[in-house]
Structures are given as structure tokens and as C-alpha cells.
Amino acid sequence: MKFNKQARIIFPVFVSASILSTGLTVPSPQAAAADNGAPQGQWLTGEFHAHTFESDDAQSSLESVLDHGLTTYGLDFIMLADHLRSSKRDDTGADIPGGPIPLSSGLLNYQVPKTKALQEAGKYAGKTIFSGFEWDIPSHEHGSVGILTDEPGSSSALKAANQFEYLFTNRDATWFNPDDVTQWEAADDRAYSSHADSLTAINWLKRNYPESSYMIVNHPSRGVGKYKISDFRDFNNTAPDIAFGFEGMLGNQMEPDRGGYGTAYDPANPTANDNYKYRSYGGVDYMVAKVGGVWDALLGEGRKFWNFANSDYHFKTIDTNSSGYWPGEYAKNYIWSEGRDTQDILDGMRSGKSFSVFGDLISALDFRVADGGTDAEMGESLQATEGDKLTLTIKFKSPETNNYENPINSGQFGSIKPSVDHIDLIAGDVTGPAEKGTPAYDKATNDSAHVVATFTSEDWTTDANGYNVITYDLPRASKDQYFRLRGTNLGMNVPGETQDGNPLIDLKTTTAEVTTRFNEINDRNYKDLWFYSNPIFVDAAAYSDEQAVSDTLGKLTLGDVSSVTANIPLPAEGEHGAAIVWEETADASNAISIENGAAKVSRPAAGQPNASVTLKATVSRGGVSEFKTFSVTVKALPVTSTPGGSTPNQPEAPATTVSVNIDPAKGAEGSLKDVVTFKLPGGAVTSGGTIGASILSAGQQPPLGNLRSLSPIIEMTSTAGTTFGKPVTLTFNYKMNSAEPGGQPAVYYYNEKLKKWIFLGGKADGTAITVDVKHFTTFGVFSYIPQSFADLDASWAKPYADRLIGMGVISGYGDGKFRPERPVTRAEWVKLLADALGLPTASGATSFADDSLIPAWAKAQVKAATDAGYVTGFEASGGSVFNGSQPITRAEIAVISARVLKVAGSVPSGAGKTFADAAHIPSWAIDAVGQAAAASIIDGYLDNTFRPDASLTRAEAVKIAYALLDTLNI
């Protein structure tokens, strides 16, 4: 399975009303809440690009912008973005004494203190406000930038903005503190003229604030030639977690040219030159609106590069001029966030789980692609295999009314309910990153992108909660792709608005009379509504027709068919799209007929011999077809006693043990009737021998403790070795009559070293449960109460997490969430590792200088892992420190994994995978990364990078822990 991390969600803390206290701080005691009651994730609405009096061309006070955006129009957050230029007015519009100052100084002296004062006075409770800025990107246009630091809005954060303004704009050096300038110039050169300078600035953010800063490109096509697609590729390559998107749904919607996209073109011949690319289409940048355009080209590389909307608010209407709607009045971003502070929201934006809307066309969207076992949402990657059946599900809802006002500025709202006419599903191929210096790096189109399907009200149903629901079968997985949505209130072919469902160029509103023009602009906008989702990626692992057929044949079994008395279910579908067709090839007694996916049994009459039947399964995919036969014995009806007649024969006692010979090349199969079936594949062992199963009597069984047995306790044995090179499939019969209420069956094995039963899980069908194992010991089926988490059900990590949850070494949160994308601290990882490996409990203090800061709930495990040689600390002036609350990195996890393998004597032979960013792997981790990758403990990303400094998510943590257990046969 390919290994993708979708986002880095940081552990939330309690949200303060003060902007100066919304930064991320994770003291060690707080980490104990990781499994018991952290705040629940939610959809938040907001934007990152609005102006106040701090921008010389804006005409509204800070309080007015916040009142309208957060109170009147109900946004949850606003990230302000005043121009990073000179600022001549304070937050109320009064001239600053002494003349203009740098914008960063205006934020420090006026905007942030005023925000704090307003919140402390009780305004905007529960809302999040952050002061970012709009940067004139060297040689380009504008970008919204935010530097959060560990405490957004703090003096240190604003000092960072001051430093950025000095280094990456042409502000006069005399406007800055001389001591600061001396210090800054000692570390960095000023850079504010060229495209290379823009990359220097973005790289500066990455070096200093890799997790707590952002740069989103604003109105990218507002000026001719401001950007080439290679510029976006450069931005994203430089810092993919900082330059991760652009404003594709434009602000300034009240301008006569929507979005201020006023480039002249010939309406009679729009494509006479390229100027049509610098106009808006349904209020959307051509780069996003054009199917197969710039955005699709970036997504076609697999880039996590997202589309957003905003107001770009400066003022709404003044005298004869108009600009943009108030924040939240017309444009909204819906962002899924684990918490409500600024870092949480940034992490949500970075994740791509978001969609953007004009005119409240929709107010909720759930968009998923599933392969039958797992699914993925917006911003995520579904790890599928060639041939997998893919299913699309869309759920959406529109509000009862939007903010349409008629006449404009009257306060009279039209009470119009927005309605979606149709939704387009757009797909494109993902072919991997374009290489700089090649023609592909400059190619601004994705020729594979197209509209897969268009859904209207005839294609959706409405559920009890008012959601419109669409379910659609996609073609089977065959290649790496992405899927995105756009929807509109317009029909497919509306004159002047759409053609074949695609938006047309927005015409300039030219009416001379001011009030009439304002109302025509407003009507134009509300008649032309759109939403766009961010994409879902599907990564299709190669899987040939030959492999699908072979694997299906290898796994295909009908169970014990040596004495059949009931109908036999016959699977019709095999591995990853392989089809199975059944026929009876030898059935002299007509004992079986194949109907509706089952072998229907007609037992021979009492006194007649049992019937012998051969069932043939033909498995095919593509042009490959092979078959397998099963010899079935249909048992005759029993002889019953009659008055004065004889007593029927007593049944033979069932067998309690079985043993079969192993052919190393072909493997072995066997069963104990109604108890267990086993299959050892060819190549699992290197020498011959026997494989067997025995039912253990009560006196022979390991202690069961509080476990409730649903099956006999079975000891599996092999004279060819008890560990195998390929998994052995075991299928146990069970009965639920002794299960506890709400219990489900699960296979456990007995670990002789730990003297305890270890949860394995398994796939159950109501009477039998199947697991694959790589070592033999004693097994049993027991009842357990499963934990279910909705956000885990949708995660690629569910199969890994389920086992660890069953083992009791990890759990969810008090709100019923698992939070697979939340980063893991060093203390949390070591606790998970120690518990999963069953390390003996260790008491006492560790040798770390920060021992008192290690959470009490993890200290015993940290001590045990340290004693085992798995964990060391960081050298500091006071001695070695553990840094328990610090997020663990992928390089650190590789080192710990390699140590576990070494202690167990399981270090793989041969070289590990070579990663594209191998030069960035620290020297102390190089060997460990190679060993962990060679053992398939930890893998890289789609772009063949390892990303050693990236933090580890809970999803990744359970996958790595699972892989370690599998490698160590635990």
C-alpha cells in the first residue's frame, strides 16, 4: 500500500477569546487528554483575505469588518490580510501621528491590540481572528501570508511579520529598528525584486515557521502575464505545506468586471489572443474554471494544491464605486478543523478537506470515493488496487435562504432559497511531478481532465436529514486519478452564462447610472452561483490480470465440502475485479444445481449412497482465465427409526486432531470438520513436513481469564517450522451463543513469552472467521466488544488501527472520534510501541533530565522502552532530554523501528529504498531509514520522498506499529 499523509493536525488546546492566546501550546499534562475528551472536529466557515483601514485603499474600520463578517454573516474565522505596504491610518481610520509606518508596525500598534480589546469586552465569543497580511509577491501579484509562530498574534509573531516585511519588500530601512536590521541582515539578504526572490521568501517561511505559516496566491489571473504555471510549481516545490493553494473563486465580486478581472478582450472573437484567460468565468479564475486548465494540470501531478474563495473586501459601495461584498456575505470557505484556534484552522486549510461557495448555493458537502473497504474524502488519497470497484458518494444541502439583497444596501433581503441545478464530476489522470527544465514543467493543461458525469435532481434522493444524496459507480480502479466537483444553480446551456455546463466569460456591467449599476451587478452575481470542491486522489497500485486470477484461485475456498447437507454460497467476484463463473462438471445424481449465486443441494434419499459432485470455478479478468475444481460430497438423508424397526447407526465421534503432508512447492490444505480449515501456500516453507491442528482439552488450554470462548481452543503445529515466509490462512468455525451483549467474534493467539492472549481480529461471516498468520501457536475465537469511529471507518488506516484497538493499546477520544490525522508526540508513540510489544512494566524514574515532564500515563512505557534499548534522548545543556510533548518525526520513528528490529534479530538483509530527498535525511537516521524501508515498516510518498522532518500522524503510527508486529510475528 502506498503511504500518504494527508495533513498535519496539531493537538488542540482550550481556545482563549484573545487573539494573543490562540497559539498552540502543548504542555505535557495536556497530552493525557489524547484519548479522553479533546474537542470535536467541525466544519468552520471563514476566509483569509479581507482589508481594513490599515490598507490605504480600504474604507472600513477593523470593528466594522469583524462585526459584519463574524456577527452579521456568521463566519467562524477571519484571517485579515491588509496590504504589506505603508500604513497611514489606525484601526478607526484616523491618521497615524508622524506619518505612515510599515504595515507590520500597524498590526502591532493598532490592529492586534484593538482586536484583543474587543474580544476582552465580550465581542466575537467563540470566533477566531488572525492578522495576516497581503504581500506583493516579487515580480508577480499578491499573496495572503500568515506567520502564526507558537502563539499567533503575540509580540514574537508580529516581530516575525516585521522581519518578513523588511527582508521581502522595498520598505525604507529607516522605518525599522536599527538593532533589528543589524541582526536580520547578519542572517539574511533582502530579496524583493525577482521570481527567485519570491522563492527565497517562501523558503524563509519554511525554514523558520514550517508548520505555522502560509502563503496563498490571490487573484492569480487579474493581470496579464503575472504568473506562469511553472511559478506555482516552484512555489509548491519550495514549501508544499506553506504554498498550498490559490484564490480560484475571486473576491471583489461587486466590481463591474467580476473580481476586478478587467483585461480587455474582443467579445465577438474571445480567442483572438490569450486575454480571455485573464477574465473571470462565473466569478472564478480561468485557471480553476477551465476543465483541463492550470489547476487540473497541478492536480495531475498529484500536488496537494487547493482552491479557495474569499471576499477581498476593501469596501462594498462608495459614491460611484463598488468593490467587494462583506466577508461571509457572498463567498465562503468551509474548512474541516479539529479545533477552533488559528493553528487548527491553518491545518484544516492545509489538509484540503474543504469546499468553497458563492451565494450560499450549498451549506454542507460530504464527498467520498470508496473501494469497498475504505474511502477517502476531499484532500485525501484512497489507496486502491487495479481492478477495485470504486463508488462515489455525494451528500449536499442548501440553506433555506441566502444573503441576496434587493435593492442593494437596503437591508431588504430577497428570501430566495438557493437551488443546485446540476453537479459536475471532473476527473483527471495523475502522472506524477513534472521535472523542472522539461516541457512538462511549463505545460499549463491536463489533457486527461474531463467531466465524467453530470448529476441533476433526477440523480439524487433526499434523506431524512434533508441531505441530497448521490451514489455513482465509477470505473474500476486502473490508474492514478483525482476527482473533484463543481456545482451551479444554472442550467447546462444558459445564454451568456453556460455552454455544455461550462461557465462563460463574465461580461462587464456598463450601466452608467450608479444605483442601477449596483443592483445589476448584485443581480448578476446571485443569478450565477457556483461551488467547487477540492479533489480526492485515487492511487491505484499495479495489479495484473494474471495476478488477480492467480490470487483469486489461491484464496478461493468453499470450506469443508466433505459432507455437505446445505446449500453452498458461491462467490461471484474475486480479487480486484476478477469474475468467478461456476458450473457442475460431474453430478450423476443431480445433487446440486447452481442458481442465484449458490449451489443448491438436493440430498440423496435415505439409504442411498452419498453423491459425488465436481464444481468448477472459472476465474477471469481481462484476457486471462483459469479454473479450479472442488470435489463435493453431498450427504444422503439419514435413515430414521420406525415403530418396531431398528435404531439408526450412532454417529461417529468427531475427530479432534488432523495432520497433512506439506509439499514445499504446492503447500498444504486440511481441516477439522466444523472446527478449523487451514491453507499453507506454496513457498511458505522451504522443506517438507506435516501441518496439523488439534483441539485442546480444558486441562491443556492456556488460562482464558475473562475471555469468552466462541470456539474450541486449537493448537496449530508444523514440523517444517512454525514461522512462514507467506501467510497461512486459517478459518475457524464459531458460535455466538456465548458472546456478551454487543460482542463480535475475533481470533486471538496465545503468546507463550508474554503469557497472554493477543488479539488478531479476522473477517467473519456469521459462522466462520478467517485470518492470515505467519506463525503457529494456540488459537481461539473469543467475543470482544468493538470500538467504532466514523472518521476511522473512512481512513486507509482502519485495518491497522482495528488490530491495535482490539489489542487495547490505542483507543479513540471521548467524542467518538479516532482522529487519524492528528500528529503523535514522542510520549504517545513510545507508549503505543511499548504496549504493542508487551514490554514488561518498568517503574522508577528515567535517566532523562526532563523526567518530571514525561506524562505520568507514559512514564512506565518510556522507561521500559529506554531499558530495552529502543529509545534515547536529545543532548541538551542539562543532560539528555526525552521531549515527550514534541511531535515525533519520521526520521525518529525509523531509528526506533530499526532498533526494535535489531534487538529482535530481524534486521533485513539488502539495501533499502532510495528516496528522492535522501540528501535531507540526517546522517544519524540514514541506515535506520534504509532498514525500516527494506522491512516495509515505513514507506515514502508518491513523489518518492521520505520527508524525514515531517511529523507522524495517528494513522501512520498505527500502520507502522502494525507492520512491526507483523515483522516480529507478534
PDB file of C-alpha atoms in Angstrom, residues 94 283 430 495-496 623 651 704 723 760 779 787 849 853 862 909 913 938 961:
ATOM      1  CA  ALA A  94      -7.575  58.277  11.958  1.00  0.00           C
ATOM      2  CA  GLY A 283     -16.781  34.651 -10.818  1.00  0.00           C
ATOM      3  CA  VAL A 430      -2.262  11.685 -12.093  1.00  0.00           C
ATOM      4  CA  PRO A 495     -27.382  32.146 -22.965  1.00  0.00           C
ATOM      5  CA  GLY A 496     -24.408  34.260 -21.946  1.00  0.00           C
ATOM      6  CA  GLY A 623      -7.876 -11.777 -21.268  1.00  0.00           C
ATOM      7  CA  PRO A 651     -22.769 -41.096  14.674  1.00  0.00           C
ATOM      8  CA  LEU A 704      -8.607 -17.821  29.325  1.00  0.00           C
ATOM      9  CA  THR A 723       7.108 -19.330  11.137  1.00  0.00           C
ATOM     10  CA  LEU A 760      -5.616 -10.762  15.835  1.00  0.00           C
ATOM     11  CA  PHE A 779      -5.570 -20.013  18.656  1.00  0.00           C
ATOM     12  CA  GLN A 787     -14.934   0.236  19.189  1.00  0.00           C
ATOM     13  CA  ALA A 849      16.869  15.382  32.517  1.00  0.00           C
ATOM     14  CA  LEU A 853       7.869  16.468  32.275  1.00  0.00           C
ATOM     15  CA  VAL A 862       9.149   5.286  28.269  1.00  0.00           C
ATOM     16  CA  SER A 909      19.344  -8.032   4.519  1.00  0.00           C
ATOM     17  CA  LYS A 913      14.715   2.009  -0.955  1.00  0.00           C
ATOM     18  CA  ILE A 938       7.787   2.711   6.876  1.00  0.00           C
ATOM     19  CA  ALA A 961       3.122  -0.384  14.755  1.00  0.00           C
TER      20      ALA A 961
END
